[in-house]
Amino acid sequence: MTPMTRINRFTVIERMFHLFLILTFLVQTVTGFSRLFISTIWGKNLTAALGGAETSITIHKWIGILMIAGFMVHTLYLLTRINWGDLKNSLFGPDSLIPNRKDAKDLWKRIQWFFGLGEPPRMDRWAYWEKFDYWAVYWGMPLLAVTGLMLMYPILTSRIMPGWTINIAVLLHRAEAILAITYIFIVHFYIGHLRPTSFPMNEVMFSGSLPLEEIQKEKPAWAARLNQSDALNHRSINPPARWYRVFYYVFGYAVLGFGIYLLINGIIYSRYIPIH
Amino acid sequence: MRKKNRICKPLIFYSVLCSVLLMTAFGPLSGPVFAQEELASAIRRYKGYEVSTGYYEEYESLPRRQRPFVDVPDLRSSAFPYSTTSASVRSRSHLADSHQGIKFYWGRRCEDCHIHETLDIHTTRANLTCRQCHGGEPIAGIDHYYSPLNPIRRHAYVCAKCHEGAGASFAGYLVHEPAPGSIKAKEEFPVLYYSYWFMSMLLIGTMAFFLPHTILMGIRELFGKKKEEKNDTDDTH
């Protein structure tokens, strides 16, 4: 094992899912904000930049449908990742994204470590906040999809259920969107870009692989598992090409800047709109 | 020649099919074309007319004169039930002229009193005016038997003007919904109230946990990094 051994963490298709989510989420945020803030001057400018209120909502609807399709494709992909022969280990093992008892222990240890009361937890492949990120999106997307479809076809909705459910759908769609935007643009961006370990950018979601050294620092339990298995010997992954690194740094920072622009303006102008 | 036809015909067929599909999805067949816009956007025509001409009242009759003996249902405060503004809005919702007896009514605008009602989605997003649903003067109370907004007919007389196919259930959508976190909502629309508090608690709970968590993580990692660097320099010297 050389010191620069690299380990693959995300496959190409997993990185594509993440990229898909970045792009669609950003478009939905912009078009959604342009509609939410349309009674303010900022919302009017945003709407004008998107080509008017009608165009903005049309984009929002089509991208929403695209996201529903993406969610379904991802669910199918998820099913292919389950090892059906060894279901128990596949679902509750260390490589699984399902939260388990170790996550609760890790969280407790980490809180102690914050205040200098002990060693940091020996984390495995997925930290508890990474699992939270994943499942937050996974339950948020169906909620936004169902309420979004209800608002897209209100007449049909009112035939299936009482009309007041549309009021609830508006509320849930808006509240869940605000929750997602706040979480992604503050917590997720902070963890991915600004915290000392990640700064200036946690590259693994774009490069797909990371050095074993880094894993040993961040996720010692996973590194131990990797060292035990003979998987290491078979892997020789090249570090990402320089042009590609430049590309995803520019892309990552563009998205970060744009997200923070939307977040700050959203906070500033939220006092002028009736969200209650 | 025959062979050429075998390729050409399907090619033409599929290209026509594709262009028709594309046109239905994004192109001219997907919505009204430019010249049709005037007729297709009935939602905006009324307001556009009002704004461009400045004539608000000319074609509407003003509310009737203030009458000394106002016959407001459920309200008889004294021997001479003279009332101008003391009638509650609830009882007014049954009147043929819901603004009957309000002083200086002719000089006021709807939003002078109904400010909350002008902040709903229909007004802010679709640019609707009050009169497009509530009708011209005299504005009937929504529970008056002949009012277009009476629940027995509002889906057909009001909602369906824009929402083609609207039924009575559709009209159950509350246009002027109470503020979802308010006591009023708790009494009138409890599902809205509890969904609002659930989502608020979810947002506040998530942030209350993750903001301190990530900030502390950052601070602690910064200290850890300093220590590590110190160790590194110790090794080299």
Coordinates of C-alpha atoms in Angstrom, one line a residue, chain A residues 10-205:
Chain A
F10 CA -18.9 7.3 -5.5
T11 CA -19.4 5.6 -8.8
V12 CA -20.0 7.6 -11.9
I13 CA -23.7 7.1 -11.8
E14 CA -23.9 8.2 -8.2
R15 CA -22.0 11.4 -9.0
M16 CA -24.4 11.9 -12.0
F17 CA -27.4 11.7 -9.5
H18 CA -25.7 14.3 -7.4
L19 CA -25.1 16.6 -10.3
F20 CA -28.6 16.1 -11.5
L21 CA -29.9 17.1 -8.1
I22 CA -27.6 20.2 -8.0
L23 CA -28.9 21.5 -11.3
T24 CA -32.6 20.7 -10.9
F25 CA -32.7 21.9 -7.2
L26 CA -31.1 25.2 -8.2
V27 CA -33.6 25.7 -11.1
Q28 CA -36.5 24.9 -8.8
T29 CA -35.2 27.3 -6.2
V30 CA -34.8 30.1 -8.6
T31 CA -38.2 29.6 -10.3
G32 CA -39.9 28.9 -7.0
F33 CA -38.4 32.0 -5.4
S34 CA -39.4 34.1 -8.4
R35 CA -43.0 33.1 -7.8
L36 CA -42.9 33.3 -4.0
F37 CA -41.3 36.8 -4.0
I38 CA -43.2 38.1 -7.0
S39 CA -44.8 40.9 -5.0
T40 CA -41.4 42.3 -4.1
I41 CA -39.0 44.1 -6.4
W42 CA -36.4 41.3 -6.2
G43 CA -38.9 38.7 -7.1
K44 CA -40.0 40.9 -10.1
N45 CA -36.5 41.2 -11.3
L46 CA -35.9 37.4 -10.9
T47 CA -39.1 36.7 -12.8
A48 CA -38.1 39.1 -15.5
A49 CA -34.7 37.4 -15.9
L50 CA -36.5 34.1 -16.3
G51 CA -38.8 35.4 -19.0
G52 CA -41.9 36.3 -17.1
A53 CA -44.2 34.6 -14.6
E54 CA -45.7 32.2 -17.1
T55 CA -42.3 31.0 -18.3
S56 CA -41.0 30.7 -14.8
I57 CA -43.8 28.5 -13.6
T58 CA -43.6 26.4 -16.8
I59 CA -39.9 25.8 -16.2
H60 CA -40.8 24.9 -12.6
K61 CA -43.3 22.3 -13.7
W62 CA -41.2 20.6 -16.3
I63 CA -38.2 20.4 -14.1
G64 CA -40.4 19.1 -11.4
I65 CA -41.5 16.3 -13.7
L66 CA -37.9 15.7 -14.5
M67 CA -37.1 15.4 -10.8
I68 CA -39.9 12.9 -10.3
A69 CA -38.4 10.8 -13.1
G70 CA -35.0 11.2 -11.6
F71 CA -36.3 10.1 -8.2
M72 CA -37.9 7.0 -9.7
V73 CA -34.7 6.1 -11.6
H74 CA -32.7 6.6 -8.4
T75 CA -35.1 4.3 -6.5
L76 CA -34.6 1.6 -9.2
Y77 CA -30.9 2.1 -8.9
L78 CA -31.2 1.7 -5.1
L79 CA -32.9 -1.6 -5.6
T80 CA -30.0 -2.8 -7.8
R81 CA -27.5 -1.9 -5.1
I82 CA -29.1 -4.2 -2.5
N83 CA -27.3 -7.5 -2.2
W84 CA -30.4 -9.7 -2.2
G85 CA -28.4 -12.8 -1.3
D86 CA -27.1 -11.2 1.9
L87 CA -30.0 -8.9 2.7
K88 CA -29.3 -8.4 6.4
N89 CA -25.7 -7.3 6.0
S90 CA -26.6 -5.3 2.9
L91 CA -29.3 -3.3 4.7
F92 CA -27.8 -3.0 8.2
G93 CA -24.1 -3.4 7.5
P94 CA -21.5 -0.7 7.6
D95 CA -21.8 0.1 3.9
S96 CA -25.6 0.7 4.2
L97 CA -27.2 4.2 4.4
I98 CA -29.8 3.0 6.9
P99 CA -29.3 4.6 10.3
N100 CA -28.3 2.2 13.0
R101 CA -27.3 2.2 16.7
K102 CA -23.8 3.1 15.9
D103 CA -24.9 6.4 14.5
A104 CA -26.6 7.4 17.8
K105 CA -23.4 6.4 19.6
D106 CA -21.3 8.4 17.1
L107 CA -23.5 11.4 17.6
W108 CA -23.1 11.2 21.4
K109 CA -19.4 10.8 21.2
R110 CA -19.1 13.6 18.7
I111 CA -21.0 16.0 21.0
Q112 CA -18.6 15.0 23.8
W113 CA -15.7 15.7 21.5
F114 CA -17.0 19.1 20.6
F115 CA -16.4 20.1 24.2
G116 CA -13.1 18.3 24.6
L117 CA -14.6 15.5 26.6
G118 CA -13.2 12.5 24.7
E119 CA -11.9 11.1 21.5
P120 CA -13.8 11.7 18.2
P121 CA -16.0 8.8 17.1
R122 CA -14.4 6.2 14.8
M123 CA -16.8 6.7 11.9
D124 CA -17.5 4.2 9.1
R125 CA -18.3 4.9 5.5
W126 CA -21.3 7.1 6.1
A127 CA -21.3 9.6 8.9
Y128 CA -24.7 10.2 10.6
W129 CA -25.1 13.7 9.0
E130 CA -24.4 12.2 5.6
K131 CA -27.2 9.7 6.2
F132 CA -29.4 12.5 7.4
D133 CA -28.7 14.4 4.2
Y134 CA -29.6 11.4 2.1
W135 CA -32.9 10.6 3.8
A136 CA -33.9 14.2 4.1
V137 CA -33.8 14.4 0.3
Y138 CA -35.4 11.0 0.0
W139 CA -38.5 11.9 1.9
G140 CA -38.6 15.6 0.9
M141 CA -38.8 14.8 -2.8
P142 CA -42.0 12.7 -2.7
L143 CA -43.6 15.3 -0.5
L144 CA -42.7 18.1 -2.9
A145 CA -43.7 15.9 -5.9
V146 CA -47.2 14.9 -4.5
T147 CA -48.0 18.5 -3.3
G148 CA -46.6 19.9 -6.6
L149 CA -48.7 17.6 -8.7
M150 CA -51.8 18.5 -6.6
L151 CA -51.1 22.1 -7.4
M152 CA -50.4 21.4 -11.0
Y153 CA -53.8 19.7 -11.5
P154 CA -56.1 21.3 -8.9
I155 CA -59.3 20.4 -10.7
L156 CA -58.4 16.7 -10.8
T157 CA -57.2 16.9 -7.1
S158 CA -60.6 18.4 -6.1
R159 CA -62.4 15.5 -7.7
I160 CA -60.4 13.0 -5.7
M161 CA -60.2 14.8 -2.4
P162 CA -61.9 17.9 -0.9
G163 CA -60.9 21.3 -2.2
W164 CA -59.3 22.5 1.1
T165 CA -56.5 20.0 0.7
I166 CA -55.1 22.4 -1.9
N167 CA -54.6 24.9 0.8
I168 CA -52.7 22.3 2.7
A169 CA -50.7 21.4 -0.4
V170 CA -49.6 25.0 -0.9
L171 CA -48.5 25.2 2.7
L172 CA -46.6 21.9 2.7
H173 CA -45.0 22.5 -0.7
R174 CA -43.7 25.9 0.4
A175 CA -42.6 24.9 3.9
E176 CA -40.8 21.8 2.7
A177 CA -39.1 23.9 0.0
I178 CA -38.0 26.5 2.5
L179 CA -36.7 23.7 4.8
A180 CA -34.7 22.1 2.0
I181 CA -33.3 25.4 0.8
T182 CA -32.3 26.5 4.2
Y183 CA -30.7 23.2 5.0
I184 CA -28.8 22.8 1.7
F185 CA -27.6 26.4 1.5
I186 CA -26.5 26.7 5.1
V187 CA -25.7 23.3 6.6
H188 CA -24.8 21.2 3.5
F189 CA -22.7 24.0 1.9
Y190 CA -20.9 24.6 5.2
I191 CA -20.1 20.9 5.6
G192 CA -19.0 20.6 1.9
H193 CA -17.0 23.8 1.5
L194 CA -16.4 25.8 4.6
R195 CA -15.5 23.6 7.5
P196 CA -11.8 23.3 8.1
T197 CA -11.5 19.7 7.0
S198 CA -13.3 20.3 3.7
F199 CA -12.1 23.8 2.9
P200 CA -11.9 24.9 0.1
M201 CA -14.1 22.1 -1.2
N202 CA -14.8 18.5 -0.5
E203 CA -13.9 17.0 -3.9
V204 CA -15.0 13.4 -3.5
M205 CA -18.5 14.0 -4.8

